XYZ file of C-alpha atoms in Angstrom:
683
model
C 63.958 -59.983 9.527
C 61.138 -61.512 11.530
C 59.209 -59.310 14.194
C 57.693 -61.773 16.565
C 57.491 -62.576 20.342
C 56.666 -66.367 21.083
C 54.273 -67.977 24.016
C 54.714 -68.166 27.134
C 57.280 -70.961 28.331
C 54.833 -72.946 29.267
C 52.714 -72.827 25.781
C 55.747 -73.184 24.916
C 56.497 -76.560 26.252
C 53.672 -78.110 25.974
C 53.248 -77.331 21.864
C 57.092 -78.603 21.671
C 56.175 -81.689 22.963
C 53.741 -82.157 20.951
C 55.727 -81.037 17.862
C 59.113 -83.095 18.477
C 57.530 -86.341 18.361
C 58.067 -87.690 15.668
C 58.945 -90.566 17.207
C 71.484 -83.798 25.700
C 74.579 -81.177 24.629
C 77.423 -81.311 22.505
C 80.847 -80.391 21.872
C 81.383 -81.336 18.568
C 82.127 -78.800 16.093
C 79.643 -77.559 13.114
C 81.418 -79.024 10.280
C 79.669 -78.099 7.186
C 79.289 -74.227 9.095
C 82.821 -73.757 9.511
C 83.921 -75.487 6.554
C 82.613 -73.861 3.635
C 84.391 -75.911 0.313
C 82.672 -79.378 2.759
C 79.397 -77.963 1.957
C 79.611 -78.989 -1.784
C 81.854 -82.467 -1.270
C 81.100 -84.662 -3.947
C 79.790 -87.886 -3.719
C 80.836 -90.150 -6.136
C 78.681 -91.249 -8.984
C 78.802 -94.953 -9.121
C 75.998 -95.387 -11.976
C 77.626 -96.572 -15.103
C 78.029 -93.811 -17.692
C 75.569 -93.725 -20.283
C 73.352 -90.895 -22.065
C 70.929 -88.955 -20.260
C 67.661 -90.797 -22.893
C 69.379 -93.798 -21.908
C 69.971 -94.069 -17.954
C 68.238 -95.219 -15.245
C 68.080 -94.484 -11.537
C 66.307 -96.244 -8.823
C 65.950 -96.073 -5.668
C 64.378 -96.556 -2.133
C 62.832 -93.665 0.083
C 63.028 -94.492 3.699
C 62.327 -91.601 6.851
C 62.410 -91.796 10.380
C 64.501 -95.522 9.981
C 66.670 -95.203 13.463
C 64.694 -96.241 15.848
C 65.757 -99.932 15.932
C 62.862 -101.460 16.156
C 60.948 -104.692 14.695
C 59.606 -102.623 12.501
C 62.740 -101.575 10.986
C 64.050 -104.919 10.652
C 61.332 -106.296 8.709
C 61.274 -103.254 6.674
C 65.305 -103.855 5.421
C 64.330 -107.411 4.201
C 61.696 -106.174 2.509
C 63.130 -103.491 0.725
C 66.400 -106.157 -0.321
C 63.332 -108.415 -1.689
C 61.598 -105.568 -4.106
C 65.969 -104.058 -4.597
C 66.180 -108.361 -5.927
C 62.791 -107.980 -7.886
C 63.084 -103.570 -9.331
C 66.385 -103.213 -9.109
C 67.990 -100.231 -7.532
C 70.978 -98.450 -7.040
C 70.729 -96.693 -3.592
C 69.138 -95.394 -0.854
C 67.930 -91.614 0.447
C 67.663 -91.346 4.448
C 65.423 -88.880 5.478
C 66.331 -87.916 8.930
C 65.560 -88.982 12.271
C 68.311 -91.679 11.727
C 69.219 -92.312 15.487
C 66.558 -92.205 18.063
C 65.716 -90.543 19.863
C 68.310 -88.237 20.845
C 70.648 -89.172 18.146
C 74.406 -89.839 18.982
C 77.201 -88.927 20.885
C 79.989 -90.126 19.215
C 81.499 -91.360 15.466
C 81.923 -94.193 17.894
C 78.784 -94.613 18.958
C 76.979 -98.341 19.042
C 74.114 -96.634 17.926
C 75.302 -96.765 14.580
C 75.647 -100.794 14.697
C 72.195 -100.537 16.408
C 69.924 -99.093 14.559
C 71.613 -98.755 11.116
C 74.220 -101.304 10.435
C 71.736 -104.037 11.968
C 68.161 -103.539 11.428
C 69.494 -102.531 7.551
C 71.409 -105.237 6.588
C 70.147 -106.895 3.992
C 70.187 -103.759 1.698
C 73.575 -104.091 0.001
C 73.062 -100.643 -1.613
C 75.083 -97.119 -0.508
C 72.691 -95.383 2.215
C 72.223 -90.669 1.770
C 71.543 -89.110 4.450
C 69.971 -86.533 5.634
C 69.623 -84.765 9.221
C 66.416 -85.244 11.253
C 65.269 -82.874 14.360
C 65.555 -86.912 16.484
C 69.032 -86.244 15.007
C 69.391 -82.479 16.472
C 68.434 -83.514 20.247
C 69.088 -81.076 22.877
C 67.378 -81.111 25.704
C 64.887 -83.952 25.120
C 64.398 -86.150 22.254
C 63.645 -84.404 19.106
C 64.041 -81.062 20.145
C 66.280 -80.145 17.377
C 67.823 -77.581 19.884
C 72.254 -78.910 19.320
C 72.738 -79.202 16.063
C 76.368 -79.529 16.643
C 75.074 -82.696 17.759
C 74.169 -84.009 13.995
C 77.460 -83.716 13.907
C 78.373 -86.951 14.786
C 76.601 -88.657 11.933
C 78.803 -86.758 9.456
C 81.797 -88.105 11.020
C 80.715 -91.403 10.790
C 80.697 -91.146 6.794
C 84.589 -90.325 7.907
C 85.133 -92.887 10.732
C 87.079 -95.314 8.944
C 90.273 -92.617 8.146
C 89.448 -91.158 11.425
C 89.571 -94.180 13.256
C 91.500 -96.490 11.013
C 91.005 -98.964 14.572
C 87.357 -98.477 14.646
C 85.940 -99.244 11.764
C 82.679 -98.918 10.365
C 80.725 -102.800 9.947
C 79.970 -101.254 6.305
C 80.614 -98.536 4.140
C 77.442 -97.525 3.467
C 76.608 -94.450 5.064
C 76.673 -91.592 3.763
C 76.630 -87.817 4.335
C 80.122 -86.141 3.782
C 77.988 -82.821 4.857
C 75.248 -81.846 6.616
C 73.603 -80.882 2.977
C 75.409 -81.601 -0.127
C 74.754 -82.581 -4.005
C 75.395 -86.013 -6.508
C 74.267 -86.749 -9.634
C 73.409 -89.949 -10.710
C 73.131 -91.814 -14.400
C 73.889 -90.059 -17.996
C 77.038 -88.828 -18.258
C 79.611 -86.295 -15.717
C 78.678 -83.274 -17.918
C 74.616 -84.736 -18.664
C 73.780 -86.471 -15.277
C 70.251 -87.379 -15.587
C 69.317 -86.974 -12.127
C 71.030 -84.779 -9.386
C 70.317 -84.998 -5.454
C 70.180 -82.744 -3.503
C 70.095 -82.972 0.328
C 69.431 -80.297 2.438
C 69.718 -79.803 6.251
C 65.796 -78.854 7.311
C 66.256 -79.109 11.062
C 67.919 -74.812 10.903
C 65.282 -74.258 9.850
C 61.910 -75.919 11.051
C 63.369 -77.326 14.635
C 61.240 -76.509 17.537
C 63.785 -75.060 20.219
C 66.132 -72.104 19.344
C 70.144 -73.349 19.418
C 72.286 -71.079 21.084
C 75.438 -71.910 19.214
C 76.251 -68.869 16.895
C 77.219 -71.051 14.122
C 73.413 -72.104 13.727
C 71.687 -69.153 13.518
C 70.098 -67.454 10.792
C 72.959 -65.287 9.385
C 75.726 -67.582 9.684
C 73.922 -70.808 8.664
C 70.609 -70.441 7.564
C 71.269 -68.015 4.885
C 74.483 -70.178 3.515
C 72.895 -72.688 3.142
C 69.653 -71.114 1.641
C 72.345 -69.444 -0.608
C 73.846 -72.985 -1.657
C 71.180 -74.434 -2.381
C 69.785 -71.926 -4.712
C 73.508 -71.593 -6.751
C 73.126 -75.517 -6.953
C 70.086 -75.651 -8.439
C 70.256 -73.090 -10.500
C 73.935 -75.035 -11.513
C 72.666 -77.879 -12.327
C 73.236 -79.390 -15.441
C 70.879 -82.662 -14.946
C 67.779 -83.832 -16.763
C 65.684 -84.438 -13.301
C 66.231 -82.604 -9.746
C 65.121 -83.922 -6.835
C 66.288 -82.508 -3.090
C 65.438 -84.159 -0.309
C 65.106 -83.842 3.233
C 63.323 -84.824 6.798
C 60.861 -81.962 7.304
C 57.976 -81.910 4.924
C 56.299 -78.851 2.655
C 52.758 -79.975 2.778
C 52.009 -83.504 4.795
C 48.512 -85.070 5.686
C 49.721 -86.707 8.999
C 50.553 -85.185 11.998
C 52.371 -82.927 12.450
C 50.631 -80.874 8.642
C 51.504 -78.364 6.985
C 54.890 -76.097 6.944
C 53.025 -72.640 8.321
C 51.036 -74.661 10.350
C 53.183 -77.353 12.010
C 51.214 -79.676 15.174
C 48.634 -76.230 14.943
C 51.003 -73.655 16.027
C 49.349 -70.983 14.986
C 51.736 -68.953 12.438
C 51.301 -65.369 13.344
C 52.891 -66.062 16.903
C 54.943 -68.584 16.826
C 56.317 -68.933 13.140
C 59.360 -70.157 13.595
C 57.511 -73.135 15.477
C 54.800 -73.350 13.115
C 57.036 -73.631 9.775
C 56.163 -70.680 8.285
C 60.228 -69.919 7.798
C 60.588 -73.075 6.227
C 58.136 -72.873 4.248
C 59.413 -69.963 2.732
C 63.090 -71.441 2.594
C 61.081 -74.071 0.140
C 59.473 -71.627 -1.899
C 61.996 -69.619 -2.325
C 65.309 -72.233 -3.210
C 63.214 -75.316 -4.659
C 59.207 -74.552 -5.510
C 58.754 -75.026 -9.446
C 62.979 -76.000 -9.566
C 63.084 -79.269 -8.106
C 60.949 -81.830 -9.803
C 60.314 -83.556 -6.786
C 60.778 -83.003 -2.878
C 60.701 -86.222 -0.645
C 60.807 -85.717 2.907
C 60.045 -87.756 6.103
C 59.234 -86.340 9.482
C 55.601 -87.798 9.737
C 55.906 -92.001 10.217
C 53.233 -92.602 7.103
C 53.221 -93.098 3.688
C 52.196 -89.905 1.183
C 52.386 -89.346 -2.653
C 50.746 -85.514 -2.453
C 49.488 -83.581 -5.354
C 51.315 -80.357 -6.751
C 49.742 -76.866 -5.263
C 50.365 -73.684 -6.692
C 52.402 -72.114 -4.186
C 55.370 -74.530 -5.199
C 54.637 -74.489 -9.348
C 55.862 -78.100 -10.867
C 57.414 -79.498 -7.871
C 55.512 -83.073 -6.830
C 55.888 -84.646 -3.231
C 56.370 -88.046 -1.745
C 56.440 -88.030 1.940
C 58.062 -91.502 3.400
C 58.576 -91.673 7.408
C 57.313 -95.766 8.127
C 60.421 -97.340 8.179
C 60.705 -98.191 11.981
C 57.309 -96.279 13.367
C 54.228 -95.650 12.735
C 51.490 -93.308 13.170
C 48.126 -92.686 12.346
C 46.864 -89.553 9.537
C 45.685 -86.973 11.401
C 44.664 -84.527 8.581
C 43.617 -86.358 5.394
C 41.212 -83.370 4.325
C 44.123 -80.886 3.757
C 45.958 -81.613 0.709
C 45.047 -83.500 -2.266
C 46.627 -86.933 -2.388
C 47.065 -89.198 -4.938
C 47.929 -92.050 -2.199
C 48.175 -92.038 1.516
C 48.216 -94.871 3.967
C 48.928 -94.445 7.826
C 49.081 -97.107 10.681
C 51.501 -98.802 8.707
C 55.220 -99.415 8.422
C 56.764 -98.915 4.860
C 58.921 -97.394 2.308
C 58.989 -96.016 -1.669
C 60.726 -97.430 -4.822
C 61.785 -94.761 -7.616
C 62.591 -95.603 -11.201
C 63.506 -92.795 -12.839
C 64.079 -93.007 -17.292
C 64.377 -90.513 -19.490
C 61.490 -88.403 -19.258
C 59.494 -90.874 -17.208
C 58.577 -91.214 -13.678
C 57.947 -94.478 -11.667
C 56.819 -94.691 -8.270
C 55.576 -97.490 -5.738
C 54.612 -97.472 -2.385
C 55.364 -100.850 -0.476
C 53.483 -101.645 2.843
C 55.208 -104.271 5.451
C 54.025 -106.125 7.959
C 56.354 -107.195 10.590
C 53.783 -110.237 11.663
C 53.295 -111.984 8.113
C 55.786 -114.175 6.804
C 56.134 -112.164 3.248
C 55.990 -109.453 4.885
C 53.244 -107.139 3.787
C 54.729 -107.855 -0.067
C 52.362 -110.421 -1.291
C 55.031 -112.049 -2.543
C 58.780 -112.302 -1.932
C 59.952 -113.172 -5.190
C 57.356 -110.884 -6.988
C 56.409 -108.428 -4.428
C 53.272 -105.732 -4.783
C 53.415 -102.659 -4.485
C 50.098 -101.209 -1.953
C 50.255 -98.255 -4.909
C 51.712 -97.389 -8.373
C 52.280 -94.096 -10.232
C 53.458 -93.082 -13.295
C 54.413 -89.946 -14.403
C 55.970 -87.592 -17.635
C 58.531 -85.046 -16.129
C 56.478 -81.501 -15.919
C 57.449 -78.190 -17.121
C 58.041 -75.324 -14.723
C 54.841 -73.118 -14.380
C 57.196 -70.421 -14.159
C 56.577 -69.248 -10.573
C 58.020 -65.649 -9.180
C 61.417 -65.476 -7.893
C 60.689 -65.244 -4.102
C 62.881 -64.081 -1.692
C 60.673 -64.448 1.654
C 63.640 -65.932 3.334
C 66.533 -64.458 2.810
C 65.404 -61.099 2.601
C 62.274 -61.269 4.197
C 62.017 -57.654 4.924
C 59.600 -57.258 1.546
C 55.639 -56.794 1.221
C 53.569 -59.548 4.045
C 50.371 -59.617 1.684
C 49.029 -61.854 4.239
C 48.838 -58.999 7.031
C 45.644 -56.543 7.235
C 46.421 -53.976 8.740
C 42.507 -53.202 9.343
C 42.132 -56.692 10.263
C 41.027 -55.969 13.726
C 39.016 -53.403 15.270
C 40.542 -51.740 18.357
C 41.054 -48.049 19.699
C 43.002 -46.122 17.400
C 41.201 -46.920 14.306
C 39.628 -43.527 13.818
C 43.038 -41.902 14.184
C 44.551 -44.755 11.386
C 41.594 -44.193 9.100
C 42.099 -40.298 8.614
C 45.818 -40.971 8.897
C 45.739 -43.059 5.569
C 43.087 -41.460 3.876
C 45.501 -38.684 4.165
C 48.531 -39.987 3.147
C 47.232 -41.894 0.130
C 45.439 -38.440 -0.944
C 48.534 -36.893 -0.768
C 50.462 -39.268 -2.774
C 47.797 -39.808 -5.482
C 48.343 -35.769 -6.335
C 51.940 -35.818 -6.518
C 52.848 -35.915 -9.880
C 56.325 -37.605 -9.611
C 55.690 -40.989 -9.845
C 59.108 -41.816 -7.560
C 58.372 -39.361 -4.847
C 54.149 -41.020 -4.978
C 55.389 -44.261 -4.485
C 57.620 -43.282 -1.368
C 55.095 -40.916 -0.131
C 52.165 -43.863 -0.074
C 55.052 -46.153 1.708
C 55.306 -43.784 4.526
C 51.032 -43.418 5.059
C 51.280 -47.496 4.865
C 54.289 -48.178 7.185
C 52.623 -45.086 9.593
C 49.675 -46.354 9.704
C 51.142 -49.618 10.353
C 52.774 -48.293 13.420
C 49.747 -47.016 14.756
C 48.152 -50.238 14.768
C 51.522 -51.696 16.658
C 50.036 -49.292 19.998
C 46.917 -50.095 18.942
C 47.268 -54.134 18.692
C 48.856 -53.517 22.291
C 46.140 -51.520 23.900
C 43.384 -53.567 22.970
C 45.502 -57.002 23.645
C 45.570 -55.685 27.377
C 42.186 -54.500 27.407
C 40.717 -58.223 25.984
C 43.237 -59.837 28.969
C 41.520 -57.631 31.616
C 38.112 -57.671 30.997
C 38.148 -61.315 29.622
C 40.938 -62.110 32.634
C 42.656 -64.305 29.622
C 46.306 -63.151 29.830
C 46.385 -65.375 26.628
C 44.728 -62.161 24.555
C 47.274 -59.602 25.631
C 50.040 -62.663 24.293
C 48.030 -62.126 21.078
C 47.680 -58.413 21.086
C 52.234 -58.517 21.576
C 52.099 -60.582 18.700
C 49.917 -59.156 16.115
C 51.624 -55.765 17.544
C 55.077 -58.091 15.782
C 53.627 -58.507 12.732
C 52.371 -54.623 12.928
C 55.545 -54.090 13.189
C 57.290 -55.795 10.728
C 54.460 -54.999 8.312
C 55.660 -51.084 8.912
C 59.054 -51.912 7.143
C 58.485 -54.086 4.566
C 55.915 -51.249 3.462
C 58.714 -48.693 3.671
C 61.369 -51.252 2.246
C 58.355 -51.732 -0.447
C 57.988 -47.784 -1.330
C 61.648 -47.740 -2.741
C 61.301 -50.284 -5.846
C 62.273 -47.729 -8.264
C 59.279 -46.774 -10.669
C 60.157 -46.983 -14.669
C 63.364 -45.203 -14.964
C 62.769 -42.965 -11.706
C 65.339 -43.831 -8.919
C 65.108 -41.754 -5.872
C 67.106 -38.345 -5.904
C 69.998 -37.888 -3.054
C 69.862 -38.141 -0.519
C 66.598 -40.541 -0.997
C 68.422 -43.532 -2.137
C 70.493 -43.473 1.148
C 67.440 -45.188 2.465
C 67.665 -48.951 0.796
C 70.690 -48.765 2.681
C 69.888 -47.555 6.105
C 67.403 -50.273 6.245
C 69.763 -53.115 5.776
C 71.906 -51.603 7.942
C 68.948 -52.294 10.097
C 68.265 -55.890 8.839
C 71.941 -56.399 9.610
C 71.759 -55.286 13.092
C 68.568 -56.705 14.742
C 68.257 -60.161 16.171
C 66.199 -63.304 14.492
C 64.745 -65.900 16.014
C 67.390 -67.958 16.742
C 69.752 -64.829 18.259
C 69.983 -66.404 22.174
C 72.390 -64.017 22.822
C 70.167 -62.305 25.732
C 70.589 -65.858 27.349
C 66.188 -65.581 28.496
C 66.689 -62.114 29.889
C 63.748 -60.161 28.544
C 65.331 -56.551 29.017
C 68.341 -57.302 27.002
C 66.266 -59.713 24.042
C 64.493 -55.843 24.056
C 67.151 -53.230 24.022
C 67.661 -56.145 20.986
C 64.921 -54.650 19.153
C 64.103 -51.264 20.417
C 68.243 -50.618 19.653
C 68.197 -51.414 16.002
C 65.136 -49.086 15.315
C 66.726 -46.253 17.122
C 69.333 -46.511 15.167
C 66.991 -46.570 11.649
C 65.073 -43.686 12.849
C 68.350 -41.382 13.551
C 69.471 -43.215 9.789
C 66.280 -41.457 8.072
C 66.623 -38.561 10.359
C 69.794 -37.783 9.317
C 69.420 -38.201 5.281
C 66.300 -35.758 6.362
C 68.456 -33.575 7.717
C 70.717 -33.690 3.923
C 67.684 -32.806 2.221
C 68.444 -29.283 0.203
C 66.635 -26.177 -0.573
C 64.855 -27.304 -3.445
C 61.335 -27.310 -4.999
C 58.687 -30.055 -6.370
C 57.887 -32.663 -3.902
C 61.518 -33.570 -2.332
C 60.546 -31.473 0.609
C 57.722 -32.524 1.190
C 58.982 -36.507 1.306
C 61.479 -35.111 3.899
C 58.784 -34.113 6.102
C 56.739 -37.375 6.025
C 60.109 -39.514 6.305
C 60.467 -37.039 9.107
C 57.113 -37.977 10.719
C 57.816 -41.595 10.323
C 61.334 -41.065 11.988
C 59.162 -40.231 15.074
C 56.888 -42.257 14.957
C 59.516 -45.219 14.952
C 60.916 -43.219 18.295
C 57.675 -42.915 19.299
C 56.768 -46.974 19.280
C 60.364 -48.020 20.311
C 59.377 -45.672 23.413
C 55.935 -47.576 23.703
C 58.019 -50.995 23.266
C 60.709 -49.926 25.865
C 58.855 -48.917 28.208
C 55.822 -51.628 28.576
C 59.034 -53.688 28.258
C 60.511 -52.608 31.308
C 57.429 -52.431 34.158
C 55.825 -55.144 35.968
C 52.453 -55.786 34.897
C 50.860 -53.482 37.271
C 52.305 -50.419 36.033
C 52.126 -51.910 32.234
C 48.356 -50.506 31.068
C 49.018 -47.234 32.424
C 52.446 -46.490 30.928
C 51.011 -47.729 27.671
C 48.310 -45.444 27.489
C 50.369 -42.271 28.562
C 52.742 -43.052 25.488
C 50.309 -43.584 23.387
C 48.730 -39.706 24.148
C 53.038 -38.977 23.641
C 52.880 -40.869 19.810
C 48.982 -39.345 19.579
C 50.042 -35.774 19.997
C 53.530 -36.192 17.914
C 51.811 -37.289 14.806
C 50.326 -33.637 15.023
C 53.289 -32.366 15.686
C 54.945 -33.535 12.511
C 51.636 -33.362 10.360
C 52.323 -29.182 9.930
C 55.462 -29.350 8.154
C 54.097 -32.136 5.756
C 51.207 -29.360 5.451
C 53.272 -26.609 4.464
C 56.255 -28.513 2.429
C 52.965 -29.405 -0.041
C 52.887 -27.064 -2.885
C 49.746 -25.059 -3.947
C 49.090 -27.699 -6.452
C 49.279 -30.625 -4.241
C 46.677 -28.513 -2.136
C 44.338 -27.533 -4.320
C 43.986 -31.522 -5.821
C 43.179 -33.021 -2.928
C 40.251 -30.170 -2.299
C 40.775 -29.530 1.622
C 43.549 -26.163 1.901
C 46.647 -25.847 3.531
C 45.712 -27.965 6.911
C 44.588 -31.315 4.553
C 45.628 -33.138 7.548
C 46.031 -31.735 10.895
C 42.741 -30.511 10.946
C 41.101 -33.448 11.085
C 43.788 -35.576 12.991
C 43.260 -33.294 15.468
C 39.816 -33.222 16.418
C 39.737 -37.999 15.726
C 43.067 -37.577 18.083
C 41.080 -35.423 20.982
C 38.538 -37.859 20.851
C 41.063 -40.726 20.862
C 42.515 -39.961 23.416
C 39.688 -39.206 26.032
C 38.606 -42.538 24.972
C 41.614 -43.905 26.036
C 41.916 -41.839 29.248
C 38.294 -42.222 30.301
C 36.582 -45.617 29.129
C 39.316 -48.027 28.184
C 42.611 -47.162 30.467
C 40.321 -47.956 34.114
C 38.609 -51.102 32.856
C 42.331 -52.160 31.953
C 43.491 -51.392 35.636
C 41.416 -52.780 37.586
C 41.203 -56.290 35.286
C 44.961 -56.885 35.229
C 45.023 -56.328 39.126
C 43.485 -59.573 39.178
C 45.509 -61.365 37.066
C 48.075 -62.970 38.814
C 51.319 -61.198 39.117
C 53.367 -63.303 36.711
C 50.403 -63.894 33.432
C 51.827 -60.625 31.819
C 55.534 -61.076 32.161
C 57.430 -63.085 29.467
C 54.847 -60.466 26.686
C 58.021 -58.986 25.484
C 60.290 -61.338 27.054
C 61.754 -63.245 23.504
C 60.850 -59.915 20.963
C 63.215 -60.596 17.977
C 63.608 -58.820 15.299
């Protein structure tokens, strides 16, 4: 689950034009998404049988090869020369196979123009994965029409599906959008297993309106497939190849900050979701991750967040570009502004890689010698052991603790209330003897503090937009509100992890199911069911929140008159349920009025939220056992009395000092400046 607003449309288009510069519609059905067995279509191992110790596998890495340019023809000739001298078994095609906007059918002549002819000198099987240009929808490289990529899968089967129009050669291999195959060694003990991944749906720019390519229907399925495939592999070496890189010093940059897009505002555009996918499915499991996307050549050092996994980026097979982020990641080698490719050899526990630059204007193609090609860089390394990274579920189960979000990271108008609220619940939790109940109450306090941050971020964002006449500050406030809402739910989820030997007693043990139901009902960044209707999108967020609050309330109602701290936990959850309802009302109210009324509605609903906190603190104090309140040392009214004071002060501050300048400042902004503040809220 991800809660996030995107930039206004004008800002999005400008950002995406840069995003897709790694350089339609289609009615094709998503083959891999609909046909489960096809996802694991076996690709025959054409290498001779031998033991893992004796086997050797040699491959070429070609990325972003589909322009049909002079450079592509030169690379094709250069690869043939290197393979004649070094030996090669196969080619990995790392996406963007057909520029600029993919193909329109399996019979599209671009297959001949941009693959068969430029790379005719290479008599080897090519194993392709898809890139963003292969899945273009509105314009080349937007990645918004995943079904279009299925035509490239269809080309794999063209000889059987169109016997009257067979392919020029049978070199193109893409049996599915994602697949696995082995090379070298024996069937039960291969030397290498390669896993081709479709990164576009996860790392692409525009969301795809085709529900077959949603996060739930496609992204999660592929992630589970890759995790299972990696775990079941018997190969000595495991290599994943995809189009989008995890780290890169090229113009697109690292996942999580692609093209300079801030992850806290646009996590999908920034590649934050793809970063989580890579870290969960292949980091510290794969020996190497090969990618393209940036039109340069890089051999990057492993990074702590991905364990033993090494990175080679080869995206210069038909286009070139300068390296723009040379200092972002440590490298063994990097080269921009040059065509080129990478040759890799794996034998036993050793891997050798050679990077070749190609010059179309040079009679020797930039290889120094056509008979004895000279690499620009060569490296040997021994297979590395896994460092033991903890298992991650950041992609498949995103409702988990987010250590990067600091609920107190920005100053706001509600800070005094949040401070007292958090302090009171921390003290309360520390004094509860039952560890499982203590953990839950602490989680309620953290979650409630974050829900207050939702309101605070919205108010502070509008305040900045009004006083500085900058609507982007309101968008940033809404982005932080989204992060706070996500963090609130993550904190509650984290509190349900049972202490050793201590699960939560009934009916509190139903909380996990309530959160799971919420996640299943919540929209995500791929959900386009509202078709751009802001009110419909907002309802898709607020309806699951209301249902979650109702389910929590039902759990609270089921708590019988029991001793100990169970009623105290129930009263705390009762308060949290009320806060969820208030935040939902807040989002609804501000999302369904015009910008001229937004500030007043926001302030009035926040006043209600503060009042409801006070009302719901009273039962907590009443249920607190005497030993708990005595341990805190503040008597039975340890929360209410101080909260009443700070809430009154904050309410006065909002009404007299914050609201008037917001109302005056927003009136001076263009009427449409804040129209899309909640237009694309997703969970």
